[in-house]
mmCIF file of C-alpha atoms in Angstrom:
data_model
loop_
_atom_site.group_PDB
_atom_site.id
_atom_site.type_symbol
_atom_site.label_atom_id
_atom_site.label_comp_id
_atom_site.label_asym_id
_atom_site.label_seq_id
_atom_site.Cartn_x
_atom_site.Cartn_y
_atom_site.Cartn_z
ATOM 1 C CA MET A 1 22.881 -19.401 8.264
ATOM 2 C CA LYS A 2 21.053 -16.990 10.184
ATOM 3 C CA TYR A 3 17.844 -15.421 9.764
ATOM 4 C CA LEU A 4 16.477 -12.520 11.630
ATOM 5 C CA SER A 5 12.930 -12.305 13.371
ATOM 6 C CA LYS A 6 10.108 -10.890 11.826
ATOM 7 C CA ARG A 7 10.095 -8.190 14.518
ATOM 8 C CA THR A 8 14.010 -6.749 13.541
ATOM 9 C CA VAL A 9 13.192 -6.812 10.036
ATOM 10 C CA ARG A 10 10.159 -4.282 10.735
ATOM 11 C CA GLU A 11 12.052 -2.471 13.145
ATOM 12 C CA ALA A 12 15.192 -1.920 10.343
ATOM 13 C CA GLY A 13 12.404 -1.115 7.616
ATOM 14 C CA GLN A 14 11.036 1.408 10.438
ATOM 15 C CA GLY A 15 14.173 2.588 10.809
ATOM 16 C CA TYR A 16 15.032 3.229 7.576
ATOM 17 C CA PHE A 17 11.781 4.428 6.713
ATOM 18 C CA PHE A 18 12.492 7.703 8.876
ATOM 19 C CA MET A 19 15.696 7.965 7.984
ATOM 20 C CA SER A 20 14.653 7.739 4.368
ATOM 21 C CA PRO A 21 13.943 11.805 4.084
ATOM 22 C CA ALA A 22 17.750 12.717 5.226
ATOM 23 C CA LEU A 23 18.529 9.612 2.926
ATOM 24 C CA PHE A 24 17.130 11.472 -0.258
ATOM 25 C CA VAL A 25 18.073 14.370 0.267
ATOM 26 C CA LEU A 26 22.219 13.015 0.842
ATOM 27 C CA LEU A 27 21.136 11.411 -2.364
ATOM 28 C CA LEU A 28 19.931 13.972 -4.236
ATOM 29 C CA PHE A 29 22.614 17.047 -3.172
ATOM 30 C CA ILE A 30 25.963 15.307 -1.709
ATOM 31 C CA ILE A 31 26.444 12.014 -3.712
ATOM 32 C CA GLY A 32 24.382 12.742 -6.447
ATOM 33 C CA PRO A 33 26.573 15.991 -7.490
ATOM 34 C CA ILE A 34 30.400 14.244 -6.663
ATOM 35 C CA PHE A 35 29.230 11.248 -8.926
ATOM 36 C CA TYR A 36 28.133 13.789 -11.352
ATOM 37 C CA VAL A 37 31.309 16.339 -11.555
ATOM 38 C CA ILE A 38 33.540 13.097 -11.560
ATOM 39 C CA PHE A 39 31.171 11.870 -14.665
ATOM 40 C CA MET A 40 31.294 15.158 -16.049
ATOM 41 C CA SER A 41 35.219 15.980 -15.553
ATOM 42 C CA PHE A 42 35.975 13.149 -17.603
ATOM 43 C CA HIS A 43 33.817 14.428 -20.842
ATOM 44 C CA LYS A 44 33.523 17.747 -22.812
ATOM 45 C CA VAL A 45 29.750 19.058 -21.757
ATOM 46 C CA GLN A 46 27.428 21.131 -23.541
ATOM 47 C CA LEU A 47 24.472 22.151 -21.203
ATOM 48 C CA LEU A 48 22.907 25.466 -22.585
ATOM 49 C CA GLY A 49 20.976 24.874 -25.941
ATOM 50 C CA THR A 50 21.267 21.235 -27.051
ATOM 51 C CA THR A 51 22.870 18.986 -24.124
ATOM 52 C CA SER A 52 26.162 17.087 -25.010
ATOM 53 C CA TYR A 53 28.150 14.177 -23.463
ATOM 54 C CA ASP A 54 31.601 14.009 -25.368
ATOM 55 C CA PHE A 55 33.498 11.875 -23.602
ATOM 56 C CA VAL A 56 37.262 12.931 -23.672
ATOM 57 C CA ALA A 57 39.491 10.687 -21.618
ATOM 58 C CA PHE A 58 41.885 12.227 -19.180
ATOM 59 C CA GLU A 59 42.583 15.505 -22.046
ATOM 60 C CA ASN A 60 39.997 17.696 -19.112
ATOM 61 C CA PHE A 61 43.096 16.938 -16.814
ATOM 62 C CA ALA A 62 46.074 17.162 -19.422
ATOM 63 C CA ARG A 63 45.082 20.926 -19.743
ATOM 64 C CA ILE A 64 45.509 22.013 -16.565
ATOM 65 C CA LEU A 65 49.469 21.509 -16.834
ATOM 66 C CA ASP A 66 49.270 23.977 -20.309
ATOM 67 C CA ASP A 67 46.667 26.367 -18.376
ATOM 68 C CA THR A 68 48.492 29.103 -17.540
ATOM 69 C CA ARG A 69 45.859 30.606 -15.440
ATOM 70 C CA ALA A 70 44.995 27.194 -13.417
ATOM 71 C CA GLN A 71 48.789 27.176 -12.780
ATOM 72 C CA ILE A 72 48.007 30.891 -11.460
ATOM 73 C CA ALA A 73 44.940 30.098 -9.177
ATOM 74 C CA LEU A 74 46.686 27.769 -8.085
ATOM 75 C CA TRP A 75 49.636 29.231 -6.444
ATOM 76 C CA ASN A 76 47.763 31.782 -5.188
ATOM 77 C CA THR A 77 45.110 29.612 -3.414
ATOM 78 C CA PHE A 78 48.082 27.919 -2.093
ATOM 79 C CA LYS A 79 49.613 30.534 -0.794
ATOM 80 C CA TYR A 80 46.793 32.348 0.279
ATOM 81 C CA VAL A 81 46.631 28.836 2.702
ATOM 82 C CA VAL A 82 49.821 28.814 4.168
ATOM 83 C CA ILE A 83 49.205 32.565 5.639
ATOM 84 C CA VAL A 84 45.689 32.408 6.233
ATOM 85 C CA VAL A 85 45.764 29.060 8.174
ATOM 86 C CA PRO A 86 48.331 29.651 10.706
ATOM 87 C CA CYS A 87 47.836 32.926 10.992
ATOM 88 C CA GLN A 88 44.958 32.752 11.961
ATOM 89 C CA THR A 89 44.864 29.882 14.291
ATOM 90 C CA ILE A 90 47.905 31.527 16.153
ATOM 91 C CA LEU A 91 45.832 34.639 16.541
ATOM 92 C CA ALA A 92 42.639 33.290 17.462
ATOM 93 C CA LEU A 93 44.515 30.800 20.551
ATOM 94 C CA ILE A 94 46.274 34.403 21.510
ATOM 95 C CA LEU A 95 42.542 35.446 21.761
ATOM 96 C CA ALA A 96 41.675 32.965 23.296
ATOM 97 C CA ALA A 97 44.188 32.430 26.274
ATOM 98 C CA THR A 98 43.777 36.423 27.127
ATOM 99 C CA LEU A 99 39.856 36.377 27.679
ATOM 100 C CA ASN A 100 40.486 33.413 29.265
ATOM 101 C CA ALA A 101 42.962 34.212 31.936
ATOM 102 C CA GLY A 102 39.993 36.348 33.902
ATOM 103 C CA MET A 103 40.789 39.918 32.483
ATOM 104 C CA LYS A 104 37.901 43.285 33.472
ATOM 105 C CA GLY A 105 35.291 43.015 31.200
ATOM 106 C CA GLN A 106 35.814 39.648 29.137
ATOM 107 C CA THR A 107 32.150 39.238 28.263
ATOM 108 C CA PHE A 108 32.092 42.292 26.358
ATOM 109 C CA PHE A 109 35.638 41.932 23.996
ATOM 110 C CA ARG A 110 33.742 38.329 23.578
ATOM 111 C CA ILE A 111 31.250 39.737 21.891
ATOM 112 C CA VAL A 112 32.979 42.306 20.801
ATOM 113 C CA TYR A 113 35.933 40.023 18.929
ATOM 114 C CA PHE A 114 32.713 37.933 17.563
ATOM 115 C CA LEU A 115 31.019 39.893 15.959
ATOM 116 C CA PRO A 116 32.934 39.886 12.181
ATOM 117 C CA THR A 117 31.645 36.161 12.111
ATOM 118 C CA LEU A 118 27.988 37.664 12.542
ATOM 119 C CA THR A 119 28.241 39.811 9.462
ATOM 120 C CA SER A 120 27.663 39.086 5.969
ATOM 121 C CA SER A 121 30.897 37.699 4.293
ATOM 122 C CA ALA A 122 29.868 40.125 1.246
ATOM 123 C CA VAL A 123 29.574 43.577 3.720
ATOM 124 C CA LEU A 124 32.851 42.178 5.105
ATOM 125 C CA THR A 125 34.223 42.653 2.177
ATOM 126 C CA LEU A 126 32.595 45.658 0.031
ATOM 127 C CA ILE A 127 33.570 47.767 3.754
ATOM 128 C CA PHE A 128 37.221 46.443 3.404
ATOM 129 C CA MET A 129 36.973 47.697 -0.105
ATOM 130 C CA TRP A 130 35.576 51.005 1.087
ATOM 131 C CA MET A 131 38.485 51.008 3.191
ATOM 132 C CA TYR A 132 41.505 49.789 0.576
ATOM 133 C CA ASN A 133 40.088 52.667 -1.620
ATOM 134 C CA LYS A 134 42.711 54.762 -2.615
ATOM 135 C CA ASN A 135 40.301 57.658 -0.982
ATOM 136 C CA GLY A 136 39.417 55.332 1.738
ATOM 137 C CA LEU A 137 40.351 55.001 5.914
ATOM 138 C CA ILE A 138 43.605 53.384 5.893
ATOM 139 C CA ASN A 139 45.213 55.577 3.012
ATOM 140 C CA ASN A 140 43.750 58.764 4.842
ATOM 141 C CA VAL A 141 44.915 57.714 8.009
ATOM 142 C CA LEU A 142 48.025 56.673 6.569
ATOM 143 C CA ASP A 143 48.900 60.540 4.783
ATOM 144 C CA ALA A 144 47.943 61.723 8.302
ATOM 145 C CA ILE A 145 50.402 60.930 9.346
ATOM 146 C CA GLY A 146 53.124 60.954 6.744
ATOM 147 C CA LEU A 147 53.341 57.907 5.655
ATOM 148 C CA PRO A 148 53.103 56.605 1.843
ATOM 149 C CA THR A 149 49.645 55.094 0.968
ATOM 150 C CA TYR A 150 49.268 51.935 -1.215
ATOM 151 C CA ASN A 151 46.879 51.162 -4.280
ATOM 152 C CA PHE A 152 45.148 48.194 -2.436
ATOM 153 C CA LEU A 153 42.789 47.601 -4.944
ATOM 154 C CA GLY A 154 44.939 47.701 -8.055
ATOM 155 C CA ASP A 155 48.510 46.620 -7.408
ATOM 156 C CA PRO A 156 48.759 42.762 -7.899
ATOM 157 C CA ASN A 157 51.625 42.519 -5.534
ATOM 158 C CA ILE A 158 49.339 43.716 -2.669
ATOM 159 C CA ALA A 159 45.624 42.663 -3.654
ATOM 160 C CA LEU A 160 45.315 39.125 -2.290
ATOM 161 C CA ASN A 161 47.308 40.242 0.761
ATOM 162 C CA ALA A 162 44.740 42.824 1.153
ATOM 163 C CA ILE A 163 42.004 39.618 0.981
ATOM 164 C CA MET A 164 44.335 37.335 3.681
ATOM 165 C CA ILE A 165 44.222 39.851 6.206
ATOM 166 C CA MET A 166 40.107 40.246 5.910
ATOM 167 C CA ASN A 167 39.979 36.996 6.202
ATOM 168 C CA ILE A 168 42.710 36.289 9.192
ATOM 169 C CA TRP A 169 40.249 39.290 10.967
ATOM 170 C CA SER A 170 37.192 37.663 10.394
ATOM 171 C CA THR A 171 37.759 34.143 10.440
ATOM 172 C CA ALA A 172 39.415 34.281 13.839
ATOM 173 C CA PRO A 173 36.734 35.046 15.921
ATOM 174 C CA PHE A 174 35.011 31.665 14.520
ATOM 175 C CA PHE A 175 37.592 30.025 16.579
ATOM 176 C CA MET A 176 38.263 31.676 19.464
ATOM 177 C CA VAL A 177 34.773 30.515 20.617
ATOM 178 C CA ILE A 178 36.022 27.134 19.619
ATOM 179 C CA TYR A 179 39.686 27.943 22.016
ATOM 180 C CA LEU A 180 37.622 28.990 24.596
ATOM 181 C CA ALA A 181 35.170 26.261 25.466
ATOM 182 C CA ALA A 182 38.577 23.782 25.186
ATOM 183 C CA LEU A 183 40.190 25.872 27.898
ATOM 184 C CA GLN A 184 37.560 25.669 30.241
ATOM 185 C CA ASP A 185 37.932 21.632 30.086
ATOM 186 C CA ILE A 186 42.068 22.528 31.209
ATOM 187 C CA PRO A 187 42.588 21.702 35.019
ATOM 188 C CA ASP A 188 43.415 24.062 36.984
ATOM 189 C CA SER A 189 45.464 21.346 39.392
ATOM 190 C CA LEU A 190 48.242 21.628 36.349
ATOM 191 C CA TYR A 191 48.246 25.270 36.348
ATOM 192 C CA GLU A 192 48.818 25.633 40.318
ATOM 193 C CA ALA A 193 51.620 22.908 40.229
ATOM 194 C CA ALA A 194 52.984 24.811 37.740
ATOM 195 C CA GLU A 195 53.648 27.794 39.628
ATOM 196 C CA LEU A 196 54.596 25.998 42.229
ATOM 197 C CA ASP A 197 57.596 25.097 40.170
ATOM 198 C CA GLY A 198 57.887 29.121 40.124
ATOM 199 C CA ALA A 199 56.972 29.041 36.470
ATOM 200 C CA ASN A 200 55.835 31.947 34.973
ATOM 201 C CA THR A 201 52.756 32.563 32.403
ATOM 202 C CA ILE A 202 54.267 32.515 29.123
ATOM 203 C CA GLN A 203 55.802 29.223 30.118
ATOM 204 C CA LYS A 204 52.542 28.366 31.762
ATOM 205 C CA PHE A 205 51.054 28.592 28.128
ATOM 206 C CA LEU A 206 53.453 27.153 25.735
ATOM 207 C CA LYS A 207 54.075 23.813 28.537
ATOM 208 C CA ILE A 208 50.691 23.550 29.740
ATOM 209 C CA THR A 209 48.220 25.366 26.986
ATOM 210 C CA VAL A 210 49.046 24.332 24.217
ATOM 211 C CA PRO A 211 50.451 21.098 24.626
ATOM 212 C CA GLN A 212 46.686 20.596 25.891
ATOM 213 C CA LEU A 213 44.753 21.738 22.519
ATOM 214 C CA ARG A 214 46.752 19.753 20.689
ATOM 215 C CA PRO A 215 43.742 17.936 19.020
ATOM 216 C CA VAL A 216 41.880 21.678 18.773
ATOM 217 C CA THR A 217 44.349 22.641 17.379
ATOM 218 C CA SER A 218 44.773 19.672 15.170
ATOM 219 C CA PHE A 219 40.488 20.566 14.494
ATOM 220 C CA VAL A 220 40.840 24.477 13.963
ATOM 221 C CA ALA A 221 43.950 23.891 11.316
ATOM 222 C CA ILE A 222 41.599 21.036 9.266
ATOM 223 C CA MET A 223 38.664 23.028 9.232
ATOM 224 C CA GLY A 224 41.035 26.547 8.724
ATOM 225 C CA LEU A 225 42.579 24.371 5.184
ATOM 226 C CA ILE A 226 39.106 23.418 3.503
ATOM 227 C CA GLY A 227 37.797 26.354 4.630
ATOM 228 C CA THR A 228 40.821 28.716 2.899
ATOM 229 C CA PHE A 229 40.939 26.501 -0.067
ATOM 230 C CA GLN A 230 37.783 27.405 -1.249
ATOM 231 C CA LEU A 231 37.839 31.300 -1.144
ATOM 232 C CA PHE A 232 35.871 32.466 -3.338
ATOM 233 C CA ASP A 233 33.111 35.373 -2.923
ATOM 234 C CA GLN A 234 35.872 37.832 -1.126
ATOM 235 C CA SER A 235 38.102 37.650 -5.005
ATOM 236 C CA TYR A 236 35.301 37.771 -6.632
ATOM 237 C CA ILE A 237 33.997 40.687 -5.252
ATOM 238 C CA PHE A 238 36.985 42.226 -5.222
ATOM 239 C CA SER A 239 38.193 41.549 -8.914
ATOM 240 C CA GLY A 240 34.238 42.023 -10.222
ATOM 241 C CA GLY A 241 34.611 38.501 -11.440
ATOM 242 C CA SER A 242 37.922 38.559 -13.279
ATOM 243 C CA GLY A 243 40.317 37.552 -10.716
ATOM 244 C CA GLY A 244 42.592 41.095 -11.240
ATOM 245 C CA PRO A 245 44.597 42.981 -11.189
ATOM 246 C CA ASP A 246 46.760 40.612 -12.980
ATOM 247 C CA ASN A 247 45.506 37.559 -11.970
ATOM 248 C CA SER A 248 46.643 37.845 -8.306
ATOM 249 C CA THR A 249 43.433 37.489 -7.002
ATOM 250 C CA LEU A 250 42.751 34.506 -8.664
ATOM 251 C CA THR A 251 41.754 31.442 -6.987
ATOM 252 C CA VAL A 252 41.262 27.927 -7.918
ATOM 253 C CA VAL A 253 36.956 28.417 -7.198
ATOM 254 C CA LEU A 254 36.859 31.851 -9.210
ATOM 255 C CA LEU A 255 38.093 30.110 -11.595
ATOM 256 C CA VAL A 256 36.602 26.899 -11.904
ATOM 257 C CA TYR A 257 33.432 29.406 -12.342
ATOM 258 C CA GLN A 258 34.651 31.191 -14.856
ATOM 259 C CA TYR A 259 35.352 28.323 -16.765
ATOM 260 C CA ALA A 260 31.958 26.376 -15.697
ATOM 261 C CA PHE A 261 29.145 29.841 -16.046
ATOM 262 C CA LYS A 262 30.898 32.332 -18.577
ATOM 263 C CA ASN A 263 33.006 29.845 -21.047
ATOM 264 C CA LEU A 264 30.659 27.117 -23.527
ATOM 265 C CA GLY A 265 31.805 24.236 -23.423
ATOM 266 C CA THR A 266 34.085 24.598 -20.397
ATOM 267 C CA MET A 267 31.769 22.667 -17.743
ATOM 268 C CA GLY A 268 33.730 19.536 -18.262
ATOM 269 C CA TYR A 269 37.290 21.147 -17.646
ATOM 270 C CA ALA A 270 35.273 23.028 -14.979
ATOM 271 C CA ALA A 271 34.506 20.224 -13.066
ATOM 272 C CA ALA A 272 37.955 18.498 -13.617
ATOM 273 C CA LEU A 273 39.266 21.850 -12.062
ATOM 274 C CA VAL A 274 36.803 20.734 -8.964
ATOM 275 C CA LEU A 275 37.769 17.358 -8.545
ATOM 276 C CA MET A 276 41.207 18.304 -8.504
ATOM 277 C CA LEU A 277 41.038 20.815 -5.707
ATOM 278 C CA ALA A 278 38.706 18.266 -4.337
ATOM 279 C CA ILE A 279 42.008 15.931 -4.507
ATOM 280 C CA VAL A 280 44.453 18.634 -2.818
ATOM 281 C CA ILE A 281 42.091 19.717 -0.051
ATOM 282 C CA LEU A 282 41.997 15.700 1.204
ATOM 283 C CA VAL A 283 45.974 15.321 1.026
ATOM 284 C CA ALA A 284 45.915 18.281 2.203
ATOM 285 C CA THR A 285 44.061 17.372 5.305
ATOM 286 C CA LEU A 286 45.403 13.750 5.356
ATOM 287 C CA ILE A 287 49.366 15.142 5.616
ATOM 288 C CA GLN A 288 48.009 17.708 8.597
ATOM 289 C CA ARG A 289 45.483 14.472 10.193
ATOM 290 C CA LYS A 290 49.407 12.903 10.717
ATOM 291 C CA PHE A 291 51.177 15.214 11.832
ATOM 292 C CA SER A 292 48.782 16.122 14.525
ATOM 293 C CA LYS A 293 48.639 11.818 15.677
ATOM 294 C CA GLU A 294 52.724 12.341 15.425
ATOM 295 C CA GLU A 295 53.095 14.942 18.319
ATOM 296 C CA SER A 296 50.785 13.440 20.166
ATOM 297 C CA LEU A 297 52.745 10.221 20.476
ATOM 298 C CA TYR A 298 55.754 12.937 22.685
#
């Protein structure tokens, strides 16, 4: 058996001592709450008044299968993810490629494009609510050019799409900056060789730029998946916390908020919904990573 020297033990102790504040914060605010949520998901929890934990095994998870609002929230969230993630990724790539092409005033446009990312999500939502209003900017423009107006905030068929448009516009600039940084690493010799072979701009983009950015695209897609699955604030502000109209903007995180903080005795069920959402995000991320690895083999 190999014994550690006193110096090695002392150095290790010093290292853990300096790491202890970070480890304490990690344990208290990340690892601890994760295990607490798992614990609550198997209990009927009463936190207000007399605190109680009644073990119910998998009853909270079985309730999800019979909860119509949970199924609607899951479908809304799934539809939101499937549409927003590809759109914001493609838009970010196109914006980055355009700004990297050496156009005049590209520094100015980089600043302008990035401004939505610097704005508070709540402020952006309020601005878009004003634009989507019956007498707002968009309907006034539509009416001025003779097109029909829409009740963006009150029509169940349009409300979620309105949030999608807002989020695509506001999140694409963040990923655009990531793509811009990655574009700087693509060797110019690849484009020069393609030009000698007679490739045009679109062919160079599809045959060189897109394949070279595949690892970055994988990262952007994963970050987009995680972010879109956690949609809450925009849906909450748009609907006043109800998820309306007619549950059309109800998401899983908003439903968790309603069960956790508006309905007494349903904290355990809310924890089960959170755990289910975490598993869905984990599975979606693993699937996306698997596809990206398979693509990198070709």
